[in-house]
CSV table of C-alpha atoms in Angstrom, one decimal:
chain,number,residue,atom,x,y,z
X,296,MET,CA,149.9,-250.4,66.7
X,297,LYS,CA,150.2,-249.1,70.6
X,298,VAL,CA,148.4,-246.6,72.0
X,299,PRO,CA,148.9,-245.0,75.4
X,300,TYR,CA,145.7,-245.4,77.4
X,301,SER,CA,146.1,-241.4,78.1
X,302,LYS,CA,146.3,-240.1,74.4
X,303,GLU,CA,143.7,-242.7,73.4
X,304,PRO,CA,141.1,-241.2,70.7
X,305,VAL,CA,137.9,-240.7,72.7
X,306,ASP,CA,135.0,-242.7,70.8
X,307,PHE,CA,131.6,-241.6,72.4
X,308,ARG,CA,129.8,-243.4,70.6
X,309,LEU,CA,131.2,-245.8,73.0
X,310,MET,CA,130.1,-243.1,75.8
X,311,CYS,CA,127.2,-243.2,75.2
X,312,LEU,CA,126.4,-246.9,75.3
X,313,VAL,CA,128.5,-247.2,79.0
X,314,CYS,CA,127.0,-244.1,80.4
X,315,LEU,CA,123.4,-245.4,79.6
X,316,ARG,CA,124.0,-248.8,81.0
X,317,ARG,CA,124.7,-245.8,84.8
X,318,ILE,CA,121.8,-244.6,83.3
X,319,ARG,CA,120.0,-245.4,86.6
X,320,PHE,CA,122.5,-243.0,88.2
X,321,VAL,CA,121.7,-239.9,86.5
X,322,ILE,CA,118.4,-240.8,88.0
X,323,TYR,CA,119.2,-241.3,91.5
X,324,GLY,CA,121.0,-238.1,91.2
X,325,ILE,CA,117.9,-236.3,89.7
X,326,CYS,CA,115.9,-237.9,93.1
X,327,ILE,CA,119.1,-237.2,95.7
X,328,GLY,CA,119.0,-233.4,94.2
X,329,ALA,CA,115.1,-233.0,94.4
X,330,LEU,CA,114.9,-234.4,97.8
X,331,LEU,CA,118.1,-232.7,99.4
X,332,PHE,CA,117.1,-228.7,97.3
X,333,GLY,CA,113.3,-228.9,98.8
X,334,GLY,CA,114.2,-230.9,102.0
X,335,LEU,CA,116.3,-228.8,103.2
X,336,TYR,CA,114.0,-225.6,101.5
X,337,TYR,CA,110.8,-227.5,103.4
X,338,LEU,CA,112.8,-228.5,107.2
X,339,TYR,CA,114.1,-224.1,107.0
X,340,ARG,CA,110.7,-222.6,105.7
X,341,ASN,CA,108.6,-225.1,108.4
X,342,VAL,CA,110.8,-226.2,110.6
X,343,ILE,CA,114.3,-224.2,111.3
X,344,ASN,CA,112.9,-220.9,110.1
X,345,PRO,CA,109.1,-221.1,110.4
X,346,SER,CA,107.5,-218.1,109.3
X,347,ASN,CA,103.9,-217.4,111.2
X,348,ASP,CA,103.7,-214.0,110.3
X,349,TYR,CA,100.2,-212.0,111.6
X,350,ILE,CA,100.0,-208.6,111.0
X,351,SER,CA,97.3,-205.4,111.8
X,352,THR,CA,96.0,-202.3,110.4
X,353,SER,CA,95.1,-199.4,111.2
X,354,ASP,CA,93.2,-196.2,109.6
X,355,ILE,CA,94.0,-193.3,110.0
X,356,TYR,CA,91.7,-189.9,108.5
X,357,LEU,CA,93.6,-186.8,107.6
X,358,ARG,CA,91.8,-183.6,107.6
X,359,TYR,CA,93.4,-181.2,105.0
X,360,ILE,CA,92.9,-177.7,105.6
X,361,ASP,CA,90.0,-175.6,103.2
X,362,GLU,CA,92.8,-173.6,101.2
X,363,VAL,CA,94.5,-176.7,100.1
X,364,GLU,CA,93.4,-178.1,97.1
X,365,LEU,CA,93.9,-182.4,97.0
X,366,ALA,CA,95.1,-182.2,93.9
X,367,ASN,CA,97.8,-179.6,94.6
X,368,ILE,CA,99.1,-181.5,97.6
X,369,TYR,CA,102.8,-182.9,97.6
X,370,ILE,CA,101.8,-185.3,100.4
X,371,ASN,CA,101.6,-188.5,98.4
X,372,GLN,CA,101.9,-192.3,99.2
X,373,GLN,CA,106.1,-191.9,99.2
X,374,THR,CA,106.1,-189.4,101.5
X,375,TRP,CA,104.3,-191.4,103.7
X,376,GLU,CA,106.1,-194.1,103.5
X,377,THR,CA,109.5,-192.5,103.4
X,378,MET,CA,108.3,-190.4,107.1
X,379,ILE,CA,106.1,-193.5,108.9
X,380,TYR,CA,110.0,-193.7,109.5
X,381,TYR,CA,111.1,-190.6,110.8
X,382,ASP,CA,112.4,-191.1,114.3
X,383,GLN,CA,110.2,-188.2,115.9
X,384,ILE,CA,106.9,-191.0,114.7
X,385,GLY,CA,109.0,-193.7,116.3
X,386,GLU,CA,109.3,-192.3,119.6
X,387,PHE,CA,105.8,-190.5,119.6
X,388,ALA,CA,105.6,-194.7,118.8
X,389,VAL,CA,107.8,-196.0,121.2
X,390,GLU,CA,106.0,-193.4,124.5
X,391,GLU,CA,102.5,-195.3,123.2
X,392,LEU,CA,104.0,-199.0,123.4
X,393,GLY,CA,106.1,-198.2,126.8
X,394,PRO,CA,109.8,-198.7,127.7
X,395,SER,CA,110.0,-202.7,127.4
X,396,TYR,CA,110.5,-201.4,123.0
X,397,ASN,CA,113.0,-199.5,121.4
X,398,THR,CA,112.2,-197.4,118.1
X,399,ASP,CA,114.9,-199.5,116.2
X,400,TYR,CA,113.0,-202.5,116.5
X,401,ALA,CA,109.2,-200.9,115.6
X,402,LEU,CA,110.6,-199.8,112.8
X,403,ASN,CA,111.7,-202.9,111.6
X,404,HIS,CA,108.0,-204.1,112.4
X,405,ILE,CA,106.1,-201.1,111.1
X,406,SER,CA,105.2,-199.9,107.2
X,407,ALA,CA,102.2,-197.7,105.4
X,408,THR,CA,100.7,-197.2,102.2
X,409,LEU,CA,98.3,-193.8,101.4
X,410,LYS,CA,94.9,-194.6,99.9
X,411,THR,CA,93.9,-193.1,96.5
X,412,ASP,CA,91.7,-190.4,97.6
X,413,VAL,CA,95.7,-188.4,99.4
X,414,ARG,CA,92.6,-188.4,102.8
X,415,ILE,CA,93.2,-192.5,104.1
X,416,LEU,CA,97.4,-193.5,105.8
X,417,THR,CA,96.5,-197.5,106.6
X,418,VAL,CA,99.6,-198.4,109.0
X,419,THR,CA,100.7,-201.8,109.3
X,420,ALA,CA,101.7,-203.6,111.3
X,421,LYS,CA,103.8,-207.4,111.5
X,422,SER,CA,105.0,-209.6,113.8
X,423,THR,CA,104.9,-213.5,114.5
X,424,ASP,CA,103.9,-212.8,117.7
X,425,PRO,CA,99.9,-211.4,116.9
X,426,LYS,CA,99.3,-209.5,120.0
X,427,GLU,CA,102.3,-207.5,119.5
X,428,ALA,CA,101.1,-207.0,115.6
X,429,GLN,CA,97.7,-205.8,116.9
X,430,LEU,CA,99.6,-203.4,119.5
X,431,LEU,CA,102.0,-201.7,117.0
X,432,ALA,CA,99.6,-200.9,115.3
X,433,ASP,CA,97.5,-198.9,117.4
X,434,ALA,CA,100.5,-197.5,118.3
X,435,TYR,CA,101.5,-196.1,115.5
X,436,ALA,CA,99.0,-194.9,114.3
X,437,LYS,CA,98.2,-192.6,117.8
X,438,ALA,CA,101.8,-191.5,116.7
X,439,VAL,CA,100.5,-190.9,113.0
X,440,VAL,CA,97.3,-188.7,114.5
X,441,LYS,CA,99.7,-187.0,116.9
X,442,TYR,CA,103.1,-186.2,114.7
X,443,ALA,CA,100.1,-185.0,111.1
X,444,PRO,CA,99.7,-181.7,112.3
X,445,SER,CA,103.0,-181.1,111.9
X,446,PHE,CA,102.2,-180.4,107.9
X,447,LYS,CA,100.5,-176.9,107.3
X,448,GLU,CA,98.6,-178.7,104.9
X,449,ILE,CA,97.2,-181.1,107.7
X,450,GLU,CA,94.5,-179.7,110.0
X,451,ALA,CA,94.0,-183.1,112.3
X,452,ALA,CA,94.2,-186.5,111.8
X,453,VAL,CA,92.0,-188.8,113.1
X,454,VAL,CA,91.9,-192.6,114.0
X,455,ILE,CA,88.8,-194.2,111.8
X,456,GLN,CA,89.8,-197.9,112.0
X,457,LYS,CA,91.4,-198.8,115.5
X,458,ALA,CA,94.0,-201.6,114.7
X,459,LYS,CA,92.1,-204.8,113.5
X,460,LYS,CA,92.6,-208.5,114.7
X,461,PRO,CA,95.8,-209.8,113.4
X,462,VAL,CA,95.6,-212.1,110.6
X,463,LEU,CA,98.4,-215.0,109.5
X,464,VAL,CA,100.2,-213.3,106.6
X,465,GLY,CA,100.0,-216.3,104.2
X,466,PHE,CA,104.2,-217.2,102.6
X,467,GLU,CA,105.0,-218.5,98.8
X,468,ASP,CA,106.0,-222.0,99.0
X,469,ARG,CA,108.9,-222.4,97.2
X,470,THR,CA,109.3,-226.1,98.0
X,471,TRP,CA,108.4,-227.9,94.3
X,472,GLY,CA,110.4,-225.4,93.0
X,473,MET,CA,113.2,-226.0,94.9
X,474,ALA,CA,113.4,-229.6,94.3
X,475,PHE,CA,112.7,-228.6,90.2
X,476,THR,CA,115.9,-227.0,90.9
X,477,GLY,CA,117.7,-229.4,93.0
X,478,ALA,CA,116.5,-231.7,90.3
X,479,LEU,CA,118.5,-229.7,87.5
X,480,VAL,CA,122.1,-229.6,89.3
X,481,GLY,CA,121.3,-233.4,90.2
X,482,LEU,CA,120.8,-234.4,86.6
X,483,VAL,CA,124.1,-232.0,85.3
X,484,VAL,CA,126.0,-233.3,88.0
X,485,SER,CA,125.0,-236.7,87.6
X,486,LEU,CA,125.4,-236.2,83.8
X,487,LEU,CA,129.6,-234.5,84.3
X,488,ALA,CA,129.9,-237.5,86.6
X,489,LEU,CA,129.4,-240.2,84.3
X,490,ILE,CA,131.1,-238.7,81.4
X,491,LEU,CA,134.2,-238.6,84.4
X,492,TYR,CA,133.6,-241.9,84.8
X,493,PHE,CA,134.6,-242.5,81.5
X,494,VAL,CA,137.5,-241.1,81.0
X,495,THR,CA,139.3,-242.2,83.8
X,496,ASP,CA,137.9,-245.5,83.6
X,497,ASP,CA,140.7,-247.8,81.2
X,498,SER,CA,138.4,-250.9,81.7
X,499,ILE,CA,138.2,-252.0,78.2
X,500,HIS,CA,134.4,-252.7,77.0
X,501,VAL,CA,135.2,-253.2,73.8
X,502,PRO,CA,137.4,-255.5,71.9
X,503,GLY,CA,138.3,-253.0,69.5
X,504,VAL,CA,140.2,-251.0,72.6
X,505,ILE,CA,142.4,-254.1,72.7
X,506,GLU,CA,144.8,-253.4,69.9
X,507,VAL,CA,144.5,-250.1,69.5
X,508,ARG,CA,146.5,-249.9,73.3
X,509,TYR,CA,148.4,-252.9,73.3
X,510,GLY,CA,149.1,-254.2,69.9
X,511,ILE,CA,147.6,-257.1,70.4
X,512,PRO,CA,144.7,-259.0,68.2
X,513,ALA,CA,141.2,-259.3,69.5
X,514,MET,CA,141.0,-263.3,69.4
X,515,GLY,CA,137.3,-262.9,70.3
X,516,ILE,CA,134.8,-262.9,73.1
X,517,THR,CA,132.6,-264.3,75.9
X,518,THR,CA,129.4,-262.7,76.9
X,519,ASP,CA,128.0,-262.5,80.7
X,520,GLN,CA,124.6,-263.6,79.4
X,521,MET,CA,127.3,-266.5,77.9
X,522,ARG,CA,128.4,-267.6,81.3
X,523,LYS,CA,124.9,-267.5,83.5
X,524,MET,CA,123.4,-270.0,80.6
X,525,ASP,CA,123.5,-273.8,81.6
X,526,LEU,CA,125.8,-275.1,78.8
X,527,GLU,CA,125.2,-278.5,77.9
X,528,SER,CA,127.3,-281.4,79.1
X,529,GLY,CA,130.3,-282.1,76.4
X,530,GLU,CA,129.2,-280.2,73.8
X,531,GLY,CA,129.3,-276.4,75.6
X,532,TYR,CA,126.2,-275.3,73.4
X,533,LEU,CA,123.7,-272.9,75.2
X,534,VAL,CA,120.0,-274.2,76.1
X,535,ASN,CA,117.0,-272.4,77.7
X,536,ILE,CA,117.5,-269.1,75.8
X,537,ASP,CA,115.6,-267.2,73.2
X,538,LYS,CA,117.0,-267.3,69.4
X,539,ASN,CA,117.9,-264.4,68.8
X,540,ARG,CA,120.3,-265.0,72.1
X,541,LYS,CA,121.0,-268.3,71.0
X,542,ARG,CA,122.2,-267.1,68.0
X,543,LYS,CA,124.4,-264.0,68.8
X,544,THR,CA,126.2,-266.5,71.5
X,545,GLU,CA,126.4,-268.7,68.3
X,546,PHE,CA,128.7,-266.3,66.7
X,547,TYR,CA,130.7,-265.2,68.9
X,548,ARG,CA,131.4,-269.0,69.2
X,549,MET,CA,132.1,-268.9,65.4
X,550,TRP,CA,134.6,-265.6,65.7
X,551,LEU,CA,136.5,-266.6,68.6
X,552,LYS,CA,137.1,-270.5,67.1
X,553,GLY,CA,137.5,-268.5,63.8
X,554,ASN,CA,140.2,-266.5,65.3
X,555,TYR,CA,142.0,-269.4,67.5
X,556,VAL,CA,142.5,-270.8,64.7
X,557,ALA,CA,144.1,-268.3,62.4
X,558,LEU,CA,146.2,-266.7,65.2
X,559,THR,CA,147.4,-269.9,66.5
X,560,LYS,CA,148.5,-271.5,62.9
X,561,GLY,CA,151.4,-273.1,62.9
X,562,PHE,CA,151.9,-272.8,67.0
X,563,LYS,CA,151.6,-276.8,68.4
X,564,LYS,CA,152.3,-276.3,72.5
X,565,ILE,CA,149.0,-272.6,74.1
X,566,ALA,CA,149.1,-271.5,76.8
X,567,VAL,CA,146.6,-269.7,78.1
X,568,VAL,CA,146.5,-267.4,80.7
X,569,GLY,CA,144.3,-264.5,82.9
X,570,THR,CA,145.1,-261.0,84.2
X,571,SER,CA,142.5,-261.3,87.1
X,572,LEU,CA,143.2,-261.4,90.9
X,573,ASN,CA,140.2,-263.4,91.5
X,574,LYS,CA,139.9,-266.9,89.7
X,575,ASP,CA,136.7,-266.2,87.1
X,576,THR,CA,138.2,-268.2,83.9
X,577,ASP,CA,136.7,-271.7,84.1
X,578,TYR,CA,134.1,-270.5,81.6
X,579,VAL,CA,136.2,-269.3,78.7
X,580,SER,CA,139.0,-272.1,79.6
X,581,ASN,CA,136.3,-274.5,79.3
X,582,LEU,CA,134.6,-273.1,76.1
X,583,LEU,CA,138.4,-272.6,74.7
X,584,TYR,CA,138.8,-276.8,75.3
X,585,ILE,CA,134.7,-277.7,73.7
X,586,GLN,CA,135.9,-275.9,70.9
X,587,LEU,CA,139.5,-277.6,70.1
X,588,LYS,CA,137.8,-281.3,70.9
X,589,GLU,CA,135.2,-279.7,68.1
X,590,LEU,CA,138.3,-279.1,65.9
X,591,LYS,CA,139.9,-282.7,67.0
X,592,ASP,CA,137.0,-284.1,65.9
X,593,LYS,CA,136.5,-282.5,62.9
X,594,GLU,CA,140.4,-283.1,61.8
X,595,ILE,CA,140.1,-286.6,62.5
X,596,HIS,CA,137.0,-286.8,60.5
X,597,GLY,CA,138.6,-285.7,57.3
X,598,ILE,CA,141.1,-287.6,58.3
X,599,ASP,CA,139.3,-291.0,58.2
X,600,ARG,CA,138.3,-289.4,54.7
X,601,GLY,CA,141.1,-288.8,53.1
X,602,ASP,CA,140.1,-285.2,52.6
X,603,ILE,CA,143.5,-284.2,55.5
X,604,LYS,CA,146.7,-286.1,54.6
X,605,GLU,CA,148.0,-288.1,57.8
X,606,GLU,CA,151.1,-285.7,57.9
X,607,ASP,CA,149.0,-282.2,57.8
X,608,ARG,CA,147.5,-283.9,61.4
X,609,VAL,CA,147.3,-280.6,64.1
X,610,TYR,CA,145.5,-280.3,66.6
X,611,SER,CA,145.3,-284.2,67.3
X,612,ALA,CA,148.5,-284.6,66.6
X,613,SER,CA,149.7,-285.9,70.0
X,614,ASP,CA,152.4,-283.5,70.6
X,615,TYR,CA,149.5,-280.5,70.1
X,616,GLU,CA,149.2,-279.1,73.8
X,617,LEU,CA,146.6,-276.3,75.1
X,618,LYS,CA,148.0,-275.6,78.8
X,619,VAL,CA,145.8,-273.3,80.8
X,620,LEU,CA,147.3,-271.6,83.5
X,621,GLU,CA,146.7,-269.6,86.7
X,622,SER,CA,146.3,-265.3,86.1
X,623,VAL,CA,150.0,-263.7,86.0
X,624,ASN,CA,148.9,-262.1,88.7
X,625,ILE,CA,148.1,-264.1,90.9
X,626,ASN,CA,151.0,-266.3,90.6
X,627,PRO,CA,153.9,-264.3,88.8
X,628,GLN,CA,155.9,-267.0,87.9
X,629,ALA,CA,152.9,-268.6,84.8
X,630,ALA,CA,154.6,-266.1,83.1
X,631,ALA,CA,157.2,-267.6,82.8
X,632,GLU,CA,155.8,-271.1,82.4
X,633,ALA,CA,153.5,-269.3,80.1
X,634,ALA,CA,157.0,-267.5,78.0
X,635,GLU,CA,157.5,-271.8,77.5
X,636,CYS,CA,155.2,-272.3,75.4
X,637,GLU,CA,154.4,-271.5,71.3
X,638,ALA,CA,152.8,-268.8,71.9
X,639,VAL,CA,150.2,-267.0,74.4
X,640,ILE,CA,146.6,-266.3,74.6
X,641,VAL,CA,145.9,-263.9,77.7
X,642,LEU,CA,142.5,-263.3,79.1
X,643,ILE,CA,141.3,-260.4,79.8
X,644,LYS,CA,138.0,-259.0,82.1
X,645,ALA,CA,135.6,-256.0,80.6
X,646,SER,CA,134.6,-253.5,81.9
X,647,ASP,CA,136.9,-254.5,85.2
X,648,HIS,CA,138.5,-251.3,85.9
X,649,ASN,CA,141.8,-253.0,85.3
X,650,GLY,CA,143.7,-251.7,83.1
X,651,LYS,CA,146.7,-251.3,85.2
X,652,LEU,CA,146.4,-254.9,86.0
X,653,VAL,CA,146.2,-255.7,82.5
X,654,GLU,CA,149.8,-253.9,81.9
X,655,ARG,CA,151.4,-255.2,84.4
X,656,ALA,CA,150.5,-259.0,82.9
X,657,LEU,CA,151.6,-257.9,80.1
X,658,ASP,CA,154.8,-256.9,80.5
X,659,LEU,CA,155.2,-259.8,83.2
X,660,LEU,CA,155.3,-261.7,79.5
X,661,ARG,CA,157.1,-259.9,77.7
X,662,THR,CA,160.0,-259.6,79.9
X,663,GLN,CA,159.8,-263.7,79.9
X,664,GLY,CA,160.0,-263.7,76.4
X,665,ALA,CA,156.5,-264.6,75.7
X,666,ASN,CA,154.7,-264.9,72.7
X,667,VAL,CA,150.9,-263.4,72.7
X,668,VAL,CA,149.7,-263.8,70.4
X,669,GLY,CA,145.7,-262.7,71.2
X,670,ILE,CA,143.5,-261.5,73.5
X,671,ILE,CA,140.1,-262.7,74.6
X,672,LEU,CA,137.8,-260.0,76.5
X,673,TYR,CA,135.3,-262.1,78.8
X,674,ASP,CA,132.2,-261.3,80.6
X,675,THR,CA,131.5,-258.5,78.0
X,676,ASN,CA,128.3,-257.1,78.8
């Protein structure tokens, strides 16, 4: 039964196998994501917008009037953290700094912290220029000294520590964290890309898809390893391979031969046509010729021994013909030539993103009335 590609059920096992064969793209995605996120963060943090901030601090002693009990004083740390940004203190500081500074700029670079005994106030200035940081700390310390007596609880304020030597502020280097985030993003994106690739890929990876999609039996497969191995002259047996591969290869050969016999039974004029745009089916055609020779030799020996009657001769008959034609997608006229034969075998390259080409080739063959009896999937991996 034919099922359109768009309605084919998703084979999750096949999807996993296809994705595993392309696992390198997941590794590439992880590496690219890590380099992209980590590299861009490092570039921004250290080159484009380097954070070389310096801080300088100055300590001020707050002297309260004798009648005030420190435990009841409402002027706490939160109070000073807010008051340090008062316009009046900012104006006092700008007077110390000079006309090149304005209140808004100064306020953006200053903060205050009150020690736990509520007597020591620390003013902190931050700037990319160490000299400016020290200048701001001194100016704001003087501004606080000038402003503090406006509180009825404070008798006076005295600078007990002038602005200290500016210190470079350390920053949290998140390059590795960003690289890890990028790796996770790369992993997710690459996995989604692989799934999308599988869903949209109209290639044929396994022979089971052939009958589902086209309603035509799969005659057999040949692997890319089989193509790459040297063939012993005239015999077609693979050499220079380990026993496991040789066992698999022999199984594929016997499977193809058995299906060839079953699917072409009763036909004496067989056509073989490809669907690829490249002339890459010589190996498959030669393999069919070799197997046909084996069938002929076996039949002749059977006749000689009397196991097969002369009138039952098939493969060694003079009118038996295996005709190899060009790819239908290279030479459309090959469809008409194939239709003149009794049976047609179609060759499809595996995992070649060739779904549309295969459909076109089969349509041409059907239009000419060709009898397609089986499909061989070659160069599977």
